[in-house]
Short mmCIF file of C-alpha atoms and ligand atoms in Angstrom, two decimals:
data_model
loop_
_atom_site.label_atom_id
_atom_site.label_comp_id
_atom_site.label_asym_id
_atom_site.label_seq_id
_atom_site.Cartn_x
_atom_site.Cartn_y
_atom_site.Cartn_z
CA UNK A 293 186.55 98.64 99.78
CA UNK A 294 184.74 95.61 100.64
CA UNK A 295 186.60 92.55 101.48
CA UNK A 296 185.56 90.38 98.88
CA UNK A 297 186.05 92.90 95.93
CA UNK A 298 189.75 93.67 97.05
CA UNK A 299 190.34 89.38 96.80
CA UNK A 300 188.94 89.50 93.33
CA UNK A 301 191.36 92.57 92.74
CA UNK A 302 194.05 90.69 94.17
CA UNK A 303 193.55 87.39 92.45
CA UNK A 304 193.75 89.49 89.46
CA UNK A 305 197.38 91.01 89.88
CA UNK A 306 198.43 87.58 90.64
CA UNK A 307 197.12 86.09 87.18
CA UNK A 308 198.37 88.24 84.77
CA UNK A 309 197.05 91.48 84.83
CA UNK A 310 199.10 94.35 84.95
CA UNK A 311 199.13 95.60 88.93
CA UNK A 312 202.20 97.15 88.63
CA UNK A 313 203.36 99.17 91.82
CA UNK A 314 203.03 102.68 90.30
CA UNK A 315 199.01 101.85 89.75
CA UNK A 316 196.53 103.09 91.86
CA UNK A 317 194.67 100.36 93.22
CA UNK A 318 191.09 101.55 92.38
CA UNK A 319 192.16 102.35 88.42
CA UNK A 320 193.46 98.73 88.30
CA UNK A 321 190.07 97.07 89.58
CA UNK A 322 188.13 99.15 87.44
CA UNK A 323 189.72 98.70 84.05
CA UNK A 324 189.99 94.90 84.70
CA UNK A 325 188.16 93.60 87.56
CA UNK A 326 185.33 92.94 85.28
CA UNK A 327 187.11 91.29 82.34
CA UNK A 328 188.37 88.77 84.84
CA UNK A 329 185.82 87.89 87.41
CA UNK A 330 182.58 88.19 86.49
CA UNK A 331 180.04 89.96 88.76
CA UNK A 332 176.78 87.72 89.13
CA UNK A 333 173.74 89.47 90.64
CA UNK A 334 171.15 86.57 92.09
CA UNK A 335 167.65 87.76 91.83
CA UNK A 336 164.91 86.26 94.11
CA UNK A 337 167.11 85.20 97.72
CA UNK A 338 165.19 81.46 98.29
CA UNK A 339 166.04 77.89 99.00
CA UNK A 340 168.47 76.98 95.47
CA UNK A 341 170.08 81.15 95.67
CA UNK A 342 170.63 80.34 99.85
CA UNK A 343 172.16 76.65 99.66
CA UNK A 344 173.13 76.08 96.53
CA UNK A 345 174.31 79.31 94.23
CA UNK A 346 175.64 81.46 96.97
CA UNK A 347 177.73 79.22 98.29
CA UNK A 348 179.12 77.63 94.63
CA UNK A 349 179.95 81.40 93.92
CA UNK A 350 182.71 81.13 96.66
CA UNK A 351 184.26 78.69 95.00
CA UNK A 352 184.25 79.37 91.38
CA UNK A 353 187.18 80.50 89.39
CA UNK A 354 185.67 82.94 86.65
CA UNK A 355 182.79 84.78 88.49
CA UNK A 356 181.53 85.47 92.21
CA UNK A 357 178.73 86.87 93.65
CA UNK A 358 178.55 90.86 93.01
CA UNK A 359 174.68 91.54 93.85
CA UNK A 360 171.57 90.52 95.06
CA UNK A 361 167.71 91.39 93.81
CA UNK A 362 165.25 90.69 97.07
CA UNK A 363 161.57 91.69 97.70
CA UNK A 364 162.47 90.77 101.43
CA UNK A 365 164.16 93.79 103.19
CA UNK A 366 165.45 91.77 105.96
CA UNK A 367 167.58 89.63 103.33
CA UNK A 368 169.39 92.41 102.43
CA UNK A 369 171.71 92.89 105.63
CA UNK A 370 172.26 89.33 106.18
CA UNK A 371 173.71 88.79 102.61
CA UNK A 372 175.60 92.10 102.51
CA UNK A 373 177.19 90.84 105.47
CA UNK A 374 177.16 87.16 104.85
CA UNK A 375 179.04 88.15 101.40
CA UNK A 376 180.26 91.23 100.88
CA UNK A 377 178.21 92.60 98.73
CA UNK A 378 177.99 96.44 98.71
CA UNK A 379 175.23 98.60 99.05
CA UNK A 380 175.16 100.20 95.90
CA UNK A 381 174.71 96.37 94.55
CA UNK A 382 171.41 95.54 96.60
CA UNK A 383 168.14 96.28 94.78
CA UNK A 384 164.36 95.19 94.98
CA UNK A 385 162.22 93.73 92.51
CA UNK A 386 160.97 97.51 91.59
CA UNK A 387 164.18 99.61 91.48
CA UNK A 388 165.68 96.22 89.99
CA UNK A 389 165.82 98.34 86.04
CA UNK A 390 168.12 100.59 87.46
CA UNK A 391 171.18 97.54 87.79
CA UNK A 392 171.84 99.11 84.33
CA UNK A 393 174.05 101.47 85.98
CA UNK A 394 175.95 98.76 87.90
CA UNK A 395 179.45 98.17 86.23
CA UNK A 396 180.21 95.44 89.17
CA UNK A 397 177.12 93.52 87.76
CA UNK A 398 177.96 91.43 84.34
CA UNK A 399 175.37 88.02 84.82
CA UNK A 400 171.87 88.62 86.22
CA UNK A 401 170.72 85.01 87.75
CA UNK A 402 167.10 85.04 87.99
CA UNK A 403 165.95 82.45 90.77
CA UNK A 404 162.41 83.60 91.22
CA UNK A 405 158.65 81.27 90.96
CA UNK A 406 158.68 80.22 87.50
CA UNK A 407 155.96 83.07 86.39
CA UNK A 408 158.67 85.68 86.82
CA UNK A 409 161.25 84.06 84.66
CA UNK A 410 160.20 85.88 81.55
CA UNK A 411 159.35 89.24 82.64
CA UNK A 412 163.15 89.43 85.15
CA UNK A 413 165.26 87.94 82.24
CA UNK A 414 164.08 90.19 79.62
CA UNK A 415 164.38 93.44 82.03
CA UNK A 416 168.10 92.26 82.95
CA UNK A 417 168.60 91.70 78.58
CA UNK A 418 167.32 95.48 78.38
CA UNK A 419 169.53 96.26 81.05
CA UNK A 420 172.71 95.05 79.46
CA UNK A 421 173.61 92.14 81.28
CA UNK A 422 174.12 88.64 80.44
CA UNK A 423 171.20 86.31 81.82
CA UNK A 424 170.85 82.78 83.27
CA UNK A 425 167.07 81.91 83.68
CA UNK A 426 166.26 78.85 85.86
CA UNK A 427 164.39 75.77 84.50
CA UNK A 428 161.87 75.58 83.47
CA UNK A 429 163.01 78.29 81.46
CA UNK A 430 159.20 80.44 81.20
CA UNK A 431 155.05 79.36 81.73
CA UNK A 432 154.76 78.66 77.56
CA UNK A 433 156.69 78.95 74.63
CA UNK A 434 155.93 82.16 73.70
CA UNK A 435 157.84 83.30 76.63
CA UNK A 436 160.84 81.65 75.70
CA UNK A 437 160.51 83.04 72.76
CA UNK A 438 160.07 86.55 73.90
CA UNK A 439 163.73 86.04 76.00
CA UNK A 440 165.51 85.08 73.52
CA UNK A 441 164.41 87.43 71.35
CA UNK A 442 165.07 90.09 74.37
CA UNK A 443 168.33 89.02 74.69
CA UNK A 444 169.41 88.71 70.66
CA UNK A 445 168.82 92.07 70.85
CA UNK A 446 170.38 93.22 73.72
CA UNK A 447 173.40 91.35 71.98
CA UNK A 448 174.08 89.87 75.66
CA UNK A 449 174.26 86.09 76.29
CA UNK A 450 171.88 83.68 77.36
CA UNK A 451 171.81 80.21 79.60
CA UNK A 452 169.45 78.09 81.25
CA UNK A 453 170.07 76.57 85.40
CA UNK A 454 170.64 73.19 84.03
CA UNK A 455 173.18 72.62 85.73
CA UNK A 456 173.84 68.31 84.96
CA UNK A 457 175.50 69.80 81.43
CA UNK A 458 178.31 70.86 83.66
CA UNK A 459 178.78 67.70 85.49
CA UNK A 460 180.69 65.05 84.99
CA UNK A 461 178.48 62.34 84.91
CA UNK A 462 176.27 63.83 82.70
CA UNK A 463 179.33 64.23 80.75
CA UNK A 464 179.94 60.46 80.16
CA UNK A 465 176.93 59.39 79.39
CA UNK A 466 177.13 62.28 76.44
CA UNK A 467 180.39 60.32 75.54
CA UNK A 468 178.89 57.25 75.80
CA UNK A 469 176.23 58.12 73.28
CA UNK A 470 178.81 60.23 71.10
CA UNK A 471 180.82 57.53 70.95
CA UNK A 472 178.34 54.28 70.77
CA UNK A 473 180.38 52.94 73.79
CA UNK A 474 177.33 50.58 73.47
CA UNK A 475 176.29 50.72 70.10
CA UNK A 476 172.93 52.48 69.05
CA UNK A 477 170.32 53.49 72.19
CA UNK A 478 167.10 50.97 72.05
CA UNK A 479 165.04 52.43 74.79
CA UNK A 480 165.88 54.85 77.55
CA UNK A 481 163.75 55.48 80.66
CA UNK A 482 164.33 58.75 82.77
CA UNK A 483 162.55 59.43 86.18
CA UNK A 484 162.62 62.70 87.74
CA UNK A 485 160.24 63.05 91.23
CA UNK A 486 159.89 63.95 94.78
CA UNK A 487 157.22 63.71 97.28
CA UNK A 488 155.84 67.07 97.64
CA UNK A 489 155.05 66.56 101.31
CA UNK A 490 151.75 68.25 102.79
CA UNK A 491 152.05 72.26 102.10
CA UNK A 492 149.56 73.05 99.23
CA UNK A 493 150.45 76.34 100.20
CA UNK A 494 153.54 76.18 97.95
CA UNK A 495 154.05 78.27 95.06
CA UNK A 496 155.38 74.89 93.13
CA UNK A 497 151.47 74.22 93.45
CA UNK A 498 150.05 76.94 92.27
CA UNK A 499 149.51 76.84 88.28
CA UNK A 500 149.44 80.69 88.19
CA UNK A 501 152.83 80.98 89.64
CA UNK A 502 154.65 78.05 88.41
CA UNK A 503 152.87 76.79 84.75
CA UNK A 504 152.45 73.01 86.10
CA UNK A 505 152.88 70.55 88.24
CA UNK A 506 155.69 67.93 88.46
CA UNK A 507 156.28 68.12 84.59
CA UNK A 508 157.76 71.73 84.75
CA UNK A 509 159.49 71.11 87.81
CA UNK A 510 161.33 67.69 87.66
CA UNK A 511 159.82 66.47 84.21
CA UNK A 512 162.26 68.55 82.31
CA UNK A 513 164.60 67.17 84.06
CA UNK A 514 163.56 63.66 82.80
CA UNK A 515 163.50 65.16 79.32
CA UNK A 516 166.43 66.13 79.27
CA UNK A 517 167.88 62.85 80.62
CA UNK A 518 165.92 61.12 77.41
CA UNK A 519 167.55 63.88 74.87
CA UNK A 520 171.37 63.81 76.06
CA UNK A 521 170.81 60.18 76.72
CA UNK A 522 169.73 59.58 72.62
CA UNK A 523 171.90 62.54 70.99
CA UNK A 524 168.90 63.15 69.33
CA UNK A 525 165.29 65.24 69.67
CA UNK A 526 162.29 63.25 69.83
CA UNK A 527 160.45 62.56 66.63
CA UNK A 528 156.46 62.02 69.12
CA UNK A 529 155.46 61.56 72.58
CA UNK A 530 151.92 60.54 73.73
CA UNK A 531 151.33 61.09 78.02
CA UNK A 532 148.85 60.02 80.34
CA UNK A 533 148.42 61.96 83.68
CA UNK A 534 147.65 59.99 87.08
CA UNK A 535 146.10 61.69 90.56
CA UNK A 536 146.06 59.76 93.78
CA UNK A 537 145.93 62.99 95.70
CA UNK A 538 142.96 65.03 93.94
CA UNK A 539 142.54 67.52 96.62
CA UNK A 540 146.39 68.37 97.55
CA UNK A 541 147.29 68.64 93.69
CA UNK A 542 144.13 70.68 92.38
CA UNK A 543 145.78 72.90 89.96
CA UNK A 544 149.03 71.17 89.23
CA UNK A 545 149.95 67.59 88.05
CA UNK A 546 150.76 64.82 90.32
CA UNK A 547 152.20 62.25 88.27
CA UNK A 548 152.59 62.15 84.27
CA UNK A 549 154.10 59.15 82.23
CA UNK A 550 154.78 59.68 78.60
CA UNK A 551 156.04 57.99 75.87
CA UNK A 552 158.69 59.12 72.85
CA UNK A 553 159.75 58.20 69.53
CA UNK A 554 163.17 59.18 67.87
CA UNK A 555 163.99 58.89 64.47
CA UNK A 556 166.91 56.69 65.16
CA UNK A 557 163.99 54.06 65.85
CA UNK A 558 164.92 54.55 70.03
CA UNK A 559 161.64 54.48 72.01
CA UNK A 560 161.82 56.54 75.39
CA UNK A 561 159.52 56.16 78.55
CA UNK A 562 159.49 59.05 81.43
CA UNK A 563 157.76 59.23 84.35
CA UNK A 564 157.50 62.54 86.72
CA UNK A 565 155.92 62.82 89.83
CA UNK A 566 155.40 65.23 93.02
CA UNK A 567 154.23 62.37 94.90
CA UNK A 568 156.74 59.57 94.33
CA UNK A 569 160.50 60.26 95.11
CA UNK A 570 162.62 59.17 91.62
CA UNK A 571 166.10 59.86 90.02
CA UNK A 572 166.78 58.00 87.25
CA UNK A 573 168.34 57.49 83.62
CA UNK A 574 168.72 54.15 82.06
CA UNK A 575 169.63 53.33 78.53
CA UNK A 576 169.19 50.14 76.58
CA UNK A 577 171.94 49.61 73.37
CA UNK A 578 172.68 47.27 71.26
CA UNK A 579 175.59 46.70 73.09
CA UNK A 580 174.97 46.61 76.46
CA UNK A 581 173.19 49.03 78.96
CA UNK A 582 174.10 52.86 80.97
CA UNK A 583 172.52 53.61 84.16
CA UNK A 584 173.05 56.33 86.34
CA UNK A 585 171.74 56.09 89.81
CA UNK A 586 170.64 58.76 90.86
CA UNK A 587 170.62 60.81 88.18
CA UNK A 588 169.79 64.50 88.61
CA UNK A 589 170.39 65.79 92.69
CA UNK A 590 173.08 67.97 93.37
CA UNK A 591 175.31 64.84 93.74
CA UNK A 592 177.65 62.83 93.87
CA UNK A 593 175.65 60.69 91.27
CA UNK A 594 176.49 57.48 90.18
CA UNK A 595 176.76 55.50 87.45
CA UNK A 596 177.09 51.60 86.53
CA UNK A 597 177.24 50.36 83.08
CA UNK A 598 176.94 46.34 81.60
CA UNK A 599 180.86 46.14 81.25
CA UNK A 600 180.35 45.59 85.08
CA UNK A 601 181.94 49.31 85.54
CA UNK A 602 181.22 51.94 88.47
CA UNK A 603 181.49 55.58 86.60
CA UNK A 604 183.15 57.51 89.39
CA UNK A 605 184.41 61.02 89.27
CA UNK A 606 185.32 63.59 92.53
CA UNK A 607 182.16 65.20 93.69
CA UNK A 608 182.36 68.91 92.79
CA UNK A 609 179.99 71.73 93.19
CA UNK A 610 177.42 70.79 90.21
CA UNK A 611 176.56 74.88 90.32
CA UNK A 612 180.25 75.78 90.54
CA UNK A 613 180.25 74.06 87.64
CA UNK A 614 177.71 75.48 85.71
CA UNK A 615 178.37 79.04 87.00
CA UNK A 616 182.06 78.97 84.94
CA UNK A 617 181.31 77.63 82.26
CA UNK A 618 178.63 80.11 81.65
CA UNK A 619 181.48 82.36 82.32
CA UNK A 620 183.87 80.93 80.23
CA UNK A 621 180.95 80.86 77.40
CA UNK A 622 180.90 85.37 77.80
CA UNK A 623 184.68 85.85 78.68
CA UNK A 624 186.60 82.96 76.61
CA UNK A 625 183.79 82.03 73.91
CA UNK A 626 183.23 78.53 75.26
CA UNK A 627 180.54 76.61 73.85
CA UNK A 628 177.09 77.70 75.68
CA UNK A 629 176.37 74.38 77.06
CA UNK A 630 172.80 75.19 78.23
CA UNK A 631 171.80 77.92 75.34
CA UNK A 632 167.92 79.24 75.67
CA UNK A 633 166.96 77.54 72.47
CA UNK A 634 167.39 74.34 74.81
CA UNK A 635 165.02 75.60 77.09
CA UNK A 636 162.43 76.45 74.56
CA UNK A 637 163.00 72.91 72.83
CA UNK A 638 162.00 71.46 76.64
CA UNK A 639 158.96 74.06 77.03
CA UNK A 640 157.71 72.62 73.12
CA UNK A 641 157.78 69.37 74.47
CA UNK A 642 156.32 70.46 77.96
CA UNK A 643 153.28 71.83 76.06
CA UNK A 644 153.17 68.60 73.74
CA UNK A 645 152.60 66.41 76.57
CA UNK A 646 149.70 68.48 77.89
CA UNK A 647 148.21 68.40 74.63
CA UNK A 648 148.65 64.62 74.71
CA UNK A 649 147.00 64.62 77.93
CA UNK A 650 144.04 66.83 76.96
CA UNK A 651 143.26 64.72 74.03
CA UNK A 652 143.29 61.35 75.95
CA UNK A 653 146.88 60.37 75.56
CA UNK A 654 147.16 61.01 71.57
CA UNK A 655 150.41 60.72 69.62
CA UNK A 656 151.83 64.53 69.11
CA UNK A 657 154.09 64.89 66.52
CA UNK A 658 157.51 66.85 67.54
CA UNK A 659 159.28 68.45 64.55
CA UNK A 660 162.67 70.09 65.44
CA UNK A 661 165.76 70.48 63.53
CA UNK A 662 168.50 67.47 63.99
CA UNK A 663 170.74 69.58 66.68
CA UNK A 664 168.10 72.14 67.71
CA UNK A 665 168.90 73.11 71.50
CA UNK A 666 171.97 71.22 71.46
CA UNK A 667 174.48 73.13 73.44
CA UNK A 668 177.31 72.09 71.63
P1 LIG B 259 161.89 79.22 96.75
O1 LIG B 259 160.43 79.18 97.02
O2 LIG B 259 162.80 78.67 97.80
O3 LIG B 259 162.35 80.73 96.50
C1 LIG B 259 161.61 81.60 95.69
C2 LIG B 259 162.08 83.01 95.91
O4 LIG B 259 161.25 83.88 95.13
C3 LIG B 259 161.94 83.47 97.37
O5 LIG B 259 163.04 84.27 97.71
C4 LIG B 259 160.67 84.31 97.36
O6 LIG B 259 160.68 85.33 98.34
C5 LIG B 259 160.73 84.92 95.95
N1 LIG B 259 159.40 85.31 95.46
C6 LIG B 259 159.13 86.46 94.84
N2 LIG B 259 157.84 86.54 94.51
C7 LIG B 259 157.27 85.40 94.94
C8 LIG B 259 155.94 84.90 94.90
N3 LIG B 259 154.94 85.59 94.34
N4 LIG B 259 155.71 83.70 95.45
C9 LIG B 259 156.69 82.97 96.01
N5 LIG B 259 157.98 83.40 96.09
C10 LIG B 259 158.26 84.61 95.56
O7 LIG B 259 162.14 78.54 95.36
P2 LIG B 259 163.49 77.92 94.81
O8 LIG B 259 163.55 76.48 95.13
O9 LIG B 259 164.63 78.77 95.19
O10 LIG B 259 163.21 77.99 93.22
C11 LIG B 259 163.38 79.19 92.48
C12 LIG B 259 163.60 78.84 91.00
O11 LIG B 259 164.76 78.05 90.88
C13 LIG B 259 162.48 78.03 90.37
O12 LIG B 259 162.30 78.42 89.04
C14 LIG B 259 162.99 76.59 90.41
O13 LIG B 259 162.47 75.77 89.38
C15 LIG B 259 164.47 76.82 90.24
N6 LIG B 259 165.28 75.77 90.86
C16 LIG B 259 166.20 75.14 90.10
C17 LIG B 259 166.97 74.14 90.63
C18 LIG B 259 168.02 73.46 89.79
O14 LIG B 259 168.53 72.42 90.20
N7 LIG B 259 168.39 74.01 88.64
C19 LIG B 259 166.80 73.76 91.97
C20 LIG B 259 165.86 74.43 92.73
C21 LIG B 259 165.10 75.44 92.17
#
């Protein structure tokens, strides 16, 4: 038995389970191992599965990592070893279907260029498991639509890789806006961008791969700084694109601004670029002001507020974080804090700023219901 599976058995005995001395290891782990620990299979072994979701998955309390999907055959060793995993839980992108089979495997992760979202998440749905899909959640709306639907019925869970809804930062500034710490939100401004550096070689560059430029990657980030940072979906936004770097960005967006009304009678500015580093989220109330500084890395963030305050929690794992409580959503019925409708409310807006763009920076009308996407 590999190391890491006899731990999880382990850990079970010790929290409640009965492991009772007359109980043959192996019948114990497989009537309960399961129900306890949840087995997440990572599909698509790059930068955010190597240093970021691995490595959360050795710390968190209500799932670890069972499996891996690779199209890179030299991977496969290196993680086995690296974490355990067990042959019988290592697949490729074409055998990938036959995780089906896989009783160790509860949570596919898929982790892959944005193009594959769709097609992996609705395989893993058909294949019984529960899915998280990364952000952006698919190319188009349709997509989304198409994974949701896959996973309704498949009558298995679904979540998105934001993982700020998790964190406690992001956390306070929900309170603050729950609670009108500050009284109703004016304006709010969220910035979300890197500099892409000099590889046009990158997938993140090329439109056929990942849908867009800077908006799919960090934008949605910035969107969803404006929308947990109102309590509310936007009502219009109108965007204007900007290119300083024609020939590096040919196919994807460089830099996009855009502009948002909420029915409240908040107005909210973004800004996203791959060519200008930013990491922001600042709110305006009647009250007083929010800021947090930066606002969307893996942490520790930081916050400041108009009361003269610091916000200051303990830096934890942000994907630790996440992981569980997508756990806790499958095994204990906690609230899905990143549901897929969220992801498809993002991609509507996504697409409504492109249209803005395409038609010269015109007002587009947004028309969701009051709590669509929330994941409350
Ligand atoms: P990456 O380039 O480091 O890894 C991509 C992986 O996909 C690699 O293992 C690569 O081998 C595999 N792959 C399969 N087919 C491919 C193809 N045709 N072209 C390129 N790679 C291919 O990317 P990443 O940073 O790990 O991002 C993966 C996903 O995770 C993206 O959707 C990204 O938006 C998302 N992500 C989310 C966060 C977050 O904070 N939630 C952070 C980083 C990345």
């Amino acid at each position: 038995m590999k190391r890491r599976k006899f731990n999880s058995t382990l850990a079970l005995g010790v929290s409640g389970v009965a492991l009772t001395a007359n109980m043959p290891l192996a019948c114990a782990m497989n009537s309960n191992q399961n129900k306890k620990k949840l087995g997440v299979a990572l599909v698509g072994l790059g930068s955010y599965s190597t240093y970021q979701l691995a490595p959360a998955l050795l710390d968190t309390a209500h799932c670890y990592l069972a499996g891996i999907v690779t199209g890179t055959k030299e991977k496969e060793e290196v993680w086995a070893n690296k974490y355990n995993i067990s042959q019988d839980s290592i697949y490729n992108y074409d055998d990938f279907d036959s995780i089906k089979d896989n009783p160790h495997i509860d949570i596919v992760y898929v982790v892959l260029p944005n193009s594959m979202h769709a097609d992996f998440s609705i395989r893993a749905a058909r294949a019984g498991k529960h899915v998280i899909c990364e952000k952006p959640m698919a190319m188009n709306v349709e997509e989304c639509d198409a994974i949701i639907t896959a996973c309704k019925k498949a009558n298995v869970k679904l979540g998105i890789g934001y993982r700020l809804h998790s964190e406690p930062y992001t956390q306070q500034v929900k309170r603050f806006v729950k609670e009108k710490t500050f009284g109703n939100i004016r304006y709010i401004s969220a910035d979300a961008g890197y500099y892409s550096g000099s590889n046009p070689n990158q997938w993140r560059l090329d439109k056929s791969l990942s849908g867009g430029g800077a908006l799919v990657n960090m934008g949605v980030y910035a969107i969803q700084s404006l929308i947990y940072g109102t309590g509310e979906n936007p009502i219009s936004v109108a965007a204007q694109e900007f290119s300083t770097r024609p020939k590096y960005f040919k196919g994807t967006d460089e830099t996009i601004t855009a502009q948002f009304e909420f029915k409240s009678g908040a107005v909210g500015n973004i800004m996203t670029s791959h060519n200008a580093n930013a990491n922001r989220l600042y709110a305006s109330c009647e009250k007083g002001w929010f800021e947090l500084n930066p606002a969307n890395n893996y942490g520790p963030l930081q916050g400041t507020t108009s009361k003269g305050d610091k916000i200051s929690f303990p830096h934890e794992s942000q994907q630790k974080l996440q992981m569980d409580d997508f756990a806790k959503h499958i095994l204990f019925d906690a609230p899905n804090l990143v549901p897929g409708e969220m992801g498809k409310r993002d991609m509507i807006i996504v697409e409504a700023i492109y249209k803005s763009i395409a038609e010269d920076g015109k007002k587009q009308v947004l028309d969701f219901e009051p709590r669509y996407g929330f994941g409350e």
